[in-house]
N, CA, C and O atoms as a GROMACS GRO file, in nm:
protein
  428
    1UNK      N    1   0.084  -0.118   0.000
    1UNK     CA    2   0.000   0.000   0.000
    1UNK      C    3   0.089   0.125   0.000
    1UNK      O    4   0.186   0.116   0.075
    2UNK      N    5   0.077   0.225  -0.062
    2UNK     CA    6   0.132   0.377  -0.097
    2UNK      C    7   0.074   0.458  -0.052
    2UNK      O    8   0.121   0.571  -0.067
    3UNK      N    9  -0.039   0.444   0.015
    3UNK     CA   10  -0.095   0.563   0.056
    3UNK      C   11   0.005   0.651   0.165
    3UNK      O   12   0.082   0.600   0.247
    4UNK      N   13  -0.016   0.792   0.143
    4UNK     CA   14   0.040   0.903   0.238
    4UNK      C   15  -0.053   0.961   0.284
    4UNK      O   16  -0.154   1.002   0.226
    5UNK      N   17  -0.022   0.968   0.396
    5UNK     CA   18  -0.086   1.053   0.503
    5UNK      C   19  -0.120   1.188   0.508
    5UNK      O   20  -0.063   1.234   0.607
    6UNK      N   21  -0.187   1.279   0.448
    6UNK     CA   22  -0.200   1.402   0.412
    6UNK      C   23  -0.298   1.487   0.491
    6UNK      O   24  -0.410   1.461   0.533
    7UNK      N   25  -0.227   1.591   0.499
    7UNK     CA   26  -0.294   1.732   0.627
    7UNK      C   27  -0.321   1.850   0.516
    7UNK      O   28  -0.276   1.869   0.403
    8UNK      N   29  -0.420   1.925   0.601
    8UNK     CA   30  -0.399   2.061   0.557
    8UNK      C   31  -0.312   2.152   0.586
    8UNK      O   32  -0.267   2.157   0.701
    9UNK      N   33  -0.272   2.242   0.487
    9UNK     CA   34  -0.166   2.318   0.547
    9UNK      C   35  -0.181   2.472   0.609
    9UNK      O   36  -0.235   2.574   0.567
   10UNK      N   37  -0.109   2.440   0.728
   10UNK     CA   38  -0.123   2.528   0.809
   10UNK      C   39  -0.007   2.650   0.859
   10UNK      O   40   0.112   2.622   0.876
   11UNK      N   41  -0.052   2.761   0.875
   11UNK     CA   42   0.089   2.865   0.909
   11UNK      C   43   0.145   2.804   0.942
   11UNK      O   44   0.240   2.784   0.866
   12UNK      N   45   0.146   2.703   1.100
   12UNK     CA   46   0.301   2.672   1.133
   12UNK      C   47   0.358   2.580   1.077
   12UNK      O   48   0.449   2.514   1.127
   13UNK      N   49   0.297   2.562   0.930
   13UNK     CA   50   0.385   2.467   0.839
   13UNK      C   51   0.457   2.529   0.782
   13UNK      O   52   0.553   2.473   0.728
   14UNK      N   53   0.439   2.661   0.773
   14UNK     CA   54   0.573   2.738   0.673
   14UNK      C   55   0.784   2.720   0.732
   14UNK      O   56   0.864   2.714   0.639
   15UNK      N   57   0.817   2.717   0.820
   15UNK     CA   58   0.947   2.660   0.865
   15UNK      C   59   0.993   2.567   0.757
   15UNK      O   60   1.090   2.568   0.681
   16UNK      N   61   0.857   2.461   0.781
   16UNK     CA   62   0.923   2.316   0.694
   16UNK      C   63   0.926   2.337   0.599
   16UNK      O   64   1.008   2.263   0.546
   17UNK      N   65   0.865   2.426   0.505
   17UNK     CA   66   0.801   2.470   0.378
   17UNK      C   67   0.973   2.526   0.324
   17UNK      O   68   1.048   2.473   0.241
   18UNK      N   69   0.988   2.629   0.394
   18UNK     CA   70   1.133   2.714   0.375
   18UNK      C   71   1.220   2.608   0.411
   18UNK      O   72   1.287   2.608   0.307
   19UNK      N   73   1.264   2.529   0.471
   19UNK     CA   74   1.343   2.462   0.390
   19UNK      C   75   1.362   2.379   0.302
   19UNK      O   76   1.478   2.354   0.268
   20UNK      N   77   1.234   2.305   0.232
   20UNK     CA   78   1.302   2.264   0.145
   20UNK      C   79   1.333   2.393   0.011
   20UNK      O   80   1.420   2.379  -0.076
   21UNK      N   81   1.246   2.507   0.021
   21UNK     CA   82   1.260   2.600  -0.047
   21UNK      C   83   1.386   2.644  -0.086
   21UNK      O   84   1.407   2.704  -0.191
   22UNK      N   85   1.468   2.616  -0.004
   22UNK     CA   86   1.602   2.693   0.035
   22UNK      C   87   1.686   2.577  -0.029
   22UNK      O   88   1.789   2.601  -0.091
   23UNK      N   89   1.644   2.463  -0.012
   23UNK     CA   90   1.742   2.392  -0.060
   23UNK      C   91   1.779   2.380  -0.220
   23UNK      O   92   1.893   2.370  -0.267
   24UNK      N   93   1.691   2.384  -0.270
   24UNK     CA   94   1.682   2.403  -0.391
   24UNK      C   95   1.611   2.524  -0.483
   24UNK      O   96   1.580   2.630  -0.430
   25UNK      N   97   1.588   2.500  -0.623
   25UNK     CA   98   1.578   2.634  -0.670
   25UNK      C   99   1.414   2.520  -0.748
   25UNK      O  100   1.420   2.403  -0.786
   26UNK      N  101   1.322   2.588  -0.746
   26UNK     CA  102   1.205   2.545  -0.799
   26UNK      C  103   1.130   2.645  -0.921
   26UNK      O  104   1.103   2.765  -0.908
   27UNK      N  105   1.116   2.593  -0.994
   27UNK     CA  106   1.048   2.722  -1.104
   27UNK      C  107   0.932   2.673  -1.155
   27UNK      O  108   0.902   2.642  -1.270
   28UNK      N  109   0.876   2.672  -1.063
   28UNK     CA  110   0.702   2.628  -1.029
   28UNK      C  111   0.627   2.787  -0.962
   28UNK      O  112   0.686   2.872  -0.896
   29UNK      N  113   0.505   2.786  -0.999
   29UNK     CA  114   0.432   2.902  -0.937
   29UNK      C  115   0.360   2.887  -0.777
   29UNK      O  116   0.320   2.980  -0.708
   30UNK      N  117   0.358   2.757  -0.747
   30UNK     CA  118   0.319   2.672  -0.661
   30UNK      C  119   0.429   2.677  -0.568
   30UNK      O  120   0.390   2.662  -0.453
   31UNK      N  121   0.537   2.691  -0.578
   31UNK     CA  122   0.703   2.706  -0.508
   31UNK      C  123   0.732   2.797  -0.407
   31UNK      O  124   0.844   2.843  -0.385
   32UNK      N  125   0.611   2.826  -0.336
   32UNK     CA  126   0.575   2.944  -0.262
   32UNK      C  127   0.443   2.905  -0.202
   32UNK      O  128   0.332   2.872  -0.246
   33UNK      N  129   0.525   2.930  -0.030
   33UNK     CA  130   0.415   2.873   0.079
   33UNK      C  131   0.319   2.991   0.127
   33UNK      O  132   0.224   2.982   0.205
   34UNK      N  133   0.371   3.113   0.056
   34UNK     CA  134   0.222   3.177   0.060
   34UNK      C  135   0.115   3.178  -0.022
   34UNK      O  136   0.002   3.209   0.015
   35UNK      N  137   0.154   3.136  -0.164
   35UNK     CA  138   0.043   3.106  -0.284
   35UNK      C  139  -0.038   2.955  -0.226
   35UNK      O  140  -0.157   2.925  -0.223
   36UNK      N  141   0.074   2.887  -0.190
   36UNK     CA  142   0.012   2.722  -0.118
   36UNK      C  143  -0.152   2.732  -0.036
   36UNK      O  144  -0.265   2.689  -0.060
   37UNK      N  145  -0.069   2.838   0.098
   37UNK     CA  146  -0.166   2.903   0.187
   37UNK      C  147  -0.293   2.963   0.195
   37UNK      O  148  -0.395   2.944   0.261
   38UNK      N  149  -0.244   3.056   0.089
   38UNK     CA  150  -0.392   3.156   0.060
   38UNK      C  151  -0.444   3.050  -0.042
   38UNK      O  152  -0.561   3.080  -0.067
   39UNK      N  153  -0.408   2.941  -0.109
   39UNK     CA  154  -0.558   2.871  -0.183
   39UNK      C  155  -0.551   2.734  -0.109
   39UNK      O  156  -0.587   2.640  -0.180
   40UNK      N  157  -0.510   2.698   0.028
   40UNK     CA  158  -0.552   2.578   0.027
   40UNK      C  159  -0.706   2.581   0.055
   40UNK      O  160  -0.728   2.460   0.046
   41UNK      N  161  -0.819   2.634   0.080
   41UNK     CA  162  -0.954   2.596   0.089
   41UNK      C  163  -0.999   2.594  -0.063
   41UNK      O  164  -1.032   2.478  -0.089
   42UNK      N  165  -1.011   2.665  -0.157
   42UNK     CA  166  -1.049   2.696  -0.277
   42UNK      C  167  -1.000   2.529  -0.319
   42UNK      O  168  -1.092   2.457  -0.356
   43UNK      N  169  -0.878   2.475  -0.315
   43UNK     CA  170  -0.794   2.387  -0.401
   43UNK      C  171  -0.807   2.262  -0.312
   43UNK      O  172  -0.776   2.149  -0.350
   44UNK      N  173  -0.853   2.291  -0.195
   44UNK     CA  174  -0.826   2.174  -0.080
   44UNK      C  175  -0.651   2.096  -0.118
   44UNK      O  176  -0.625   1.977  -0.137
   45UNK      N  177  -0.560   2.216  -0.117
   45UNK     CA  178  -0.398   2.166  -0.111
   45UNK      C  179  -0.393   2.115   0.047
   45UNK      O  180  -0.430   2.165   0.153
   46UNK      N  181  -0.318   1.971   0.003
   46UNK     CA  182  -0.278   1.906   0.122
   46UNK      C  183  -0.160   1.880   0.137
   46UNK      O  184  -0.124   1.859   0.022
   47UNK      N  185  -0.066   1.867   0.207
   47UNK     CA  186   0.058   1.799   0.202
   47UNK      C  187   0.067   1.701   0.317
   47UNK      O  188  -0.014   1.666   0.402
   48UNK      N  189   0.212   1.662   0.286
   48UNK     CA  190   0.233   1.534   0.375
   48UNK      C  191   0.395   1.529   0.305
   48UNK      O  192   0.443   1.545   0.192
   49UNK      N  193   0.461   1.487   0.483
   49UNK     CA  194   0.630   1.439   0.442
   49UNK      C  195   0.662   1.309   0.458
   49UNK      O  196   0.583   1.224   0.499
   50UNK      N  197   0.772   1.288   0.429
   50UNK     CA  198   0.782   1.168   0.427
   50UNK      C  199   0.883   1.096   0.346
   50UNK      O  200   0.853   1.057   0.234
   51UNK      N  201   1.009   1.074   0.400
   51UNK     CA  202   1.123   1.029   0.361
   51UNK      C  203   1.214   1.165   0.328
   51UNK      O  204   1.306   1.172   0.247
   52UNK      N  205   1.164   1.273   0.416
   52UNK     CA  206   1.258   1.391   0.352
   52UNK      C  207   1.201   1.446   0.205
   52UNK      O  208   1.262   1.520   0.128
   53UNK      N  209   1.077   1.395   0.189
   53UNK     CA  210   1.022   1.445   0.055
   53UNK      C  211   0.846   1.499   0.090
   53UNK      O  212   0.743   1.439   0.122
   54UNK      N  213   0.870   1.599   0.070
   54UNK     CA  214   0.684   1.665   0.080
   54UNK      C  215   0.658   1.654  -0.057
   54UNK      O  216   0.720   1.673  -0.162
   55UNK      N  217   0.525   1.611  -0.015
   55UNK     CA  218   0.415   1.569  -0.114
   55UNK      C  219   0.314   1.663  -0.128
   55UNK      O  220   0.294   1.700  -0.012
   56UNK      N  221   0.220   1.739  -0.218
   56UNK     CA  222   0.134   1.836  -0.227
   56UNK      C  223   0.044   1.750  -0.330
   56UNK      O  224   0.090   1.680  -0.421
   57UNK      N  225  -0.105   1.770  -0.299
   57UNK     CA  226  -0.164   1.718  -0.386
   57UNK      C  227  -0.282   1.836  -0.364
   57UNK      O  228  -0.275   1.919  -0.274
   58UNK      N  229  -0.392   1.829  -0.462
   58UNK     CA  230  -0.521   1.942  -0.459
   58UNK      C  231  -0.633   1.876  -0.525
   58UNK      O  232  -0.615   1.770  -0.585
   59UNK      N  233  -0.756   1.934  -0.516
   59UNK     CA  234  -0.852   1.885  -0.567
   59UNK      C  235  -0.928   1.981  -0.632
   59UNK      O  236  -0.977   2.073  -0.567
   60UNK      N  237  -0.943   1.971  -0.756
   60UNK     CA  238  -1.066   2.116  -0.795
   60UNK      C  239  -1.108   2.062  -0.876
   60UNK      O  240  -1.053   1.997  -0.965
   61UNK      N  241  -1.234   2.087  -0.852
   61UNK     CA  242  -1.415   2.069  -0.945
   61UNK      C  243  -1.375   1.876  -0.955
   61UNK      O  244  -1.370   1.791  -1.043
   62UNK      N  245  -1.357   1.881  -0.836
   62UNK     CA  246  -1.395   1.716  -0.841
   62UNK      C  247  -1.220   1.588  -0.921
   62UNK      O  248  -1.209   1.468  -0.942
   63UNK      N  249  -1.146   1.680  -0.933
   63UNK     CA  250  -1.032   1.625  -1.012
   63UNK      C  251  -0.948   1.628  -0.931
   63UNK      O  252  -0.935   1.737  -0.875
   64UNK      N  253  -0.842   1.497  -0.880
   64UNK     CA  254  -0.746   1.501  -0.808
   64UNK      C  255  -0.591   1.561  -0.893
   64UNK      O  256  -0.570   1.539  -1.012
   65UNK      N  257  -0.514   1.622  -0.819
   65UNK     CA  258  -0.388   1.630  -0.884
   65UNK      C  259  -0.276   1.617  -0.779
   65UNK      O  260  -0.301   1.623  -0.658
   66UNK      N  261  -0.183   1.602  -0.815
   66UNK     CA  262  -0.029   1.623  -0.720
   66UNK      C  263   0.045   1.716  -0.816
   66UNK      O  264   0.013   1.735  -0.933
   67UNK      N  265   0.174   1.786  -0.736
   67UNK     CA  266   0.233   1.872  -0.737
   67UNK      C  267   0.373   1.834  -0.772
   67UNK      O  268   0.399   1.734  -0.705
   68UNK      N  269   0.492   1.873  -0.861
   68UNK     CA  270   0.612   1.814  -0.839
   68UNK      C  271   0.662   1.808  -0.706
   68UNK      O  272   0.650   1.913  -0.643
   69UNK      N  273   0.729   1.685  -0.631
   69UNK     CA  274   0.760   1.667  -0.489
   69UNK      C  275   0.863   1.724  -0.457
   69UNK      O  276   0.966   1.685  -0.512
   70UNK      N  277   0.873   1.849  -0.347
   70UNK     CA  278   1.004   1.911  -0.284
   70UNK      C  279   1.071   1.824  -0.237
   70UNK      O  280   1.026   1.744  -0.155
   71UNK      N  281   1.207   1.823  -0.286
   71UNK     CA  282   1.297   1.673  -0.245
   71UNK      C  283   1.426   1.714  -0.358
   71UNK      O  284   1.438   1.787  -0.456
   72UNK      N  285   1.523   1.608  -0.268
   72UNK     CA  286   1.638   1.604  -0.318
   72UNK      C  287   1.645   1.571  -0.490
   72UNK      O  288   1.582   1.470  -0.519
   73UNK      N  289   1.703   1.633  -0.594
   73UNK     CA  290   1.706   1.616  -0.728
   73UNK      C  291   1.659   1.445  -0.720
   73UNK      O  292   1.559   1.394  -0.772
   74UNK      N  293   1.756   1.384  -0.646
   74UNK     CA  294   1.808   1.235  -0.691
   74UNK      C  295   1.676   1.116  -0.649
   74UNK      O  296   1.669   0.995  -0.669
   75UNK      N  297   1.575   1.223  -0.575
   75UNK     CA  298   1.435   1.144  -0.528
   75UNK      C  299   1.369   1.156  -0.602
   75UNK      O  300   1.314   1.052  -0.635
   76UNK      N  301   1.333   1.264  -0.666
   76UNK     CA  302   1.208   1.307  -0.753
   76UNK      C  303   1.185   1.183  -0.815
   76UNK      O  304   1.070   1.150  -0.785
   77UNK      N  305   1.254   1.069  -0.910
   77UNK     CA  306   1.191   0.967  -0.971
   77UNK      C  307   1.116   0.889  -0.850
   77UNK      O  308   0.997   0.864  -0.865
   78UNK      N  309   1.175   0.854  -0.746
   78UNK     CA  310   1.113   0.722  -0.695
   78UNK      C  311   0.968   0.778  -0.605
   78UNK      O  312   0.883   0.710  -0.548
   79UNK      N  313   0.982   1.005  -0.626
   79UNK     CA  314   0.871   1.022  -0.508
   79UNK      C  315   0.736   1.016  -0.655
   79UNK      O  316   0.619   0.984  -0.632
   80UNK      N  317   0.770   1.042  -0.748
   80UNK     CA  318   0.691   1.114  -0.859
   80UNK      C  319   0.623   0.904  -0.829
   80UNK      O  320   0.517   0.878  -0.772
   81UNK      N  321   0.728   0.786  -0.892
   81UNK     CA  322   0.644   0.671  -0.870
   81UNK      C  323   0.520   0.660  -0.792
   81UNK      O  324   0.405   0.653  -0.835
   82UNK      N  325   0.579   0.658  -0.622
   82UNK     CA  326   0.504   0.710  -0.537
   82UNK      C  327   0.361   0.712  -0.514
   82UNK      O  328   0.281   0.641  -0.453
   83UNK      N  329   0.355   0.858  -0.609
   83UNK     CA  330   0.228   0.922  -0.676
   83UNK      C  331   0.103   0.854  -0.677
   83UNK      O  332  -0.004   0.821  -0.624
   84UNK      N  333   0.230   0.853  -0.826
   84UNK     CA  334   0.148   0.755  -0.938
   84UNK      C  335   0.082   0.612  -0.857
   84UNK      O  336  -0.032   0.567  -0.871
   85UNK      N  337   0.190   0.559  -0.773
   85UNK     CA  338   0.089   0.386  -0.744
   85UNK      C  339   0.001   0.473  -0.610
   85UNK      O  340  -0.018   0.386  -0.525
   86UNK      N  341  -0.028   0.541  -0.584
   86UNK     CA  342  -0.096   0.637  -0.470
   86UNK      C  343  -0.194   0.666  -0.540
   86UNK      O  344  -0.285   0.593  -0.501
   87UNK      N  345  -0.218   0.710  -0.596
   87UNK     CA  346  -0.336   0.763  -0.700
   87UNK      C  347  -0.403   0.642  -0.814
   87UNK      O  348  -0.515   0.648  -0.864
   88UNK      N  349  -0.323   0.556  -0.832
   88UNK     CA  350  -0.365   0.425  -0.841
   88UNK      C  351  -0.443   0.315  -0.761
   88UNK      O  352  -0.496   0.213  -0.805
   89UNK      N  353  -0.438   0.345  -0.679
   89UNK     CA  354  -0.479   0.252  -0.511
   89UNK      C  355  -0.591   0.319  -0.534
   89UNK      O  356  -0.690   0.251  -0.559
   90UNK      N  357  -0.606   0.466  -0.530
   90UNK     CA  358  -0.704   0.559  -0.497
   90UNK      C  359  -0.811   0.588  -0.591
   90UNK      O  360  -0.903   0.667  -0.569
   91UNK      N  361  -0.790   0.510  -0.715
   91UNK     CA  362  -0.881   0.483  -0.843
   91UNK      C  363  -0.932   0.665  -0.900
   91UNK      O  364  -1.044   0.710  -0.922
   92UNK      N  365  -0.794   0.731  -0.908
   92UNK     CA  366  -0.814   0.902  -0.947
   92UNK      C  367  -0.679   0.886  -1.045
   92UNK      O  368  -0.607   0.985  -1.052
   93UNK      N  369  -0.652   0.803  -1.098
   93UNK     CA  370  -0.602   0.839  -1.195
   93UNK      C  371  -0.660   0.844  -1.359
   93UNK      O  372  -0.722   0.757  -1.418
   94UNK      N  373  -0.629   0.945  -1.395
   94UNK     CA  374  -0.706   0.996  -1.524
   94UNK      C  375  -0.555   0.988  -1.655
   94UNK      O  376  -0.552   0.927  -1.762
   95UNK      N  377  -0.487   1.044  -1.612
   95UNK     CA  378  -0.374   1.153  -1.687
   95UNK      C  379  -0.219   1.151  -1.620
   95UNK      O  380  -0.189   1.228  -1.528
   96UNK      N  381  -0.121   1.051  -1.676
   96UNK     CA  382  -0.003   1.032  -1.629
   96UNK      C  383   0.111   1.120  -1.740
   96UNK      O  384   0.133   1.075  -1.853
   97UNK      N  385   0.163   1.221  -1.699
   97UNK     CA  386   0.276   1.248  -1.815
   97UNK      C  387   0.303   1.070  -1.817
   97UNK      O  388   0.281   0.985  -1.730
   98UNK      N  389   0.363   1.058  -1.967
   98UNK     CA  390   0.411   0.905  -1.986
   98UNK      C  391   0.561   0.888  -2.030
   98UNK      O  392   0.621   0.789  -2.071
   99UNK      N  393   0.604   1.033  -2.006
   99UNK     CA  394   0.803   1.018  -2.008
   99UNK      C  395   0.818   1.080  -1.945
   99UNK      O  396   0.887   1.175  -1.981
  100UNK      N  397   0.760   1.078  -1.784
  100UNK     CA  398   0.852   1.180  -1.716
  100UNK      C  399   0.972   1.124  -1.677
  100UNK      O  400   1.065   1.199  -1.651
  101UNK      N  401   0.989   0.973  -1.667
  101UNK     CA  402   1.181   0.983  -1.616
  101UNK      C  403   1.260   1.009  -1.709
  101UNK      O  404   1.380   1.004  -1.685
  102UNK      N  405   1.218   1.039  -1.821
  102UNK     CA  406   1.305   1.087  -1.912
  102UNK      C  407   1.389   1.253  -1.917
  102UNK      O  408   1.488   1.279  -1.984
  103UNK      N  409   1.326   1.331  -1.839
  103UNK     CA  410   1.287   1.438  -1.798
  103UNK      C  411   1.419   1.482  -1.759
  103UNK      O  412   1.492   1.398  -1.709
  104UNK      N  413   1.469   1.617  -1.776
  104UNK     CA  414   1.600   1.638  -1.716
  104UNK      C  415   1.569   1.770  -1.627
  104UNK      O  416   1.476   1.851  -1.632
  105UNK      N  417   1.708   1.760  -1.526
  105UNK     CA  418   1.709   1.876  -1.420
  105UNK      C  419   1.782   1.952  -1.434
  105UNK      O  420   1.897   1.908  -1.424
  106UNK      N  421   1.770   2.126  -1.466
  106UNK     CA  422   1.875   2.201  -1.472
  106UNK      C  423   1.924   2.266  -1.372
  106UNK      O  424   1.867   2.328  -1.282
  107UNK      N  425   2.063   2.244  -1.399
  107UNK     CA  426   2.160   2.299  -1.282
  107UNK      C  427   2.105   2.445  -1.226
  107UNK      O  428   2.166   2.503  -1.136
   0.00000   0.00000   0.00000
């Protein structure tokens, strides 16, 4: 089973938020725990950690999604899997990019 454990996010989640922020460089619009914040009711954004990797997922007009996972470059394949068999279990999968490990990271 894959399921993760997912909360709403809350002010005193921003700490954890900033660092993984800090650790890396993200060029996502979502990459920012005050945009996170001000729409988690509208989006019902949830997160959840877990192995050193936060997970963000949302829901609007009835459609599940996840978020690229804040995490070390060298995780993103096995958190993005993850997901995918997570949202599989959860019978909401619609729409898989179908080459994302092909996918490269710029320095």
């Amino acid at each position: 089973m894959n399921t993760i454990n997912f909360k709403k996010i809350e002010k005193a989640d921003k700490p954890i938020f900033d660092k993984f922020y800090q650790a890396d460089y993200y060029e996502n619009a979502y990459a920012c725990f005050t945009g996170l914040y001000m729409w988690r009711e509208l989006s019902n954004t949830q997160w959840a950690i877990e192995d050193d990797i936060i997970y963000l997922c949302s829901e609007w007009n009835g459609k599940f999604s996840a978020f690229q996972p804040l995490c070390a470059r060298e995780k993103i394949p096995s958190a993005i899997t993850k997901i995918i068999e997570m949202f599989k279990e959860w019978d909401k999968m619609k729409f898989v990019l179908q080459d994302w490990k092909n996918f490269s990271l710029k320095n």
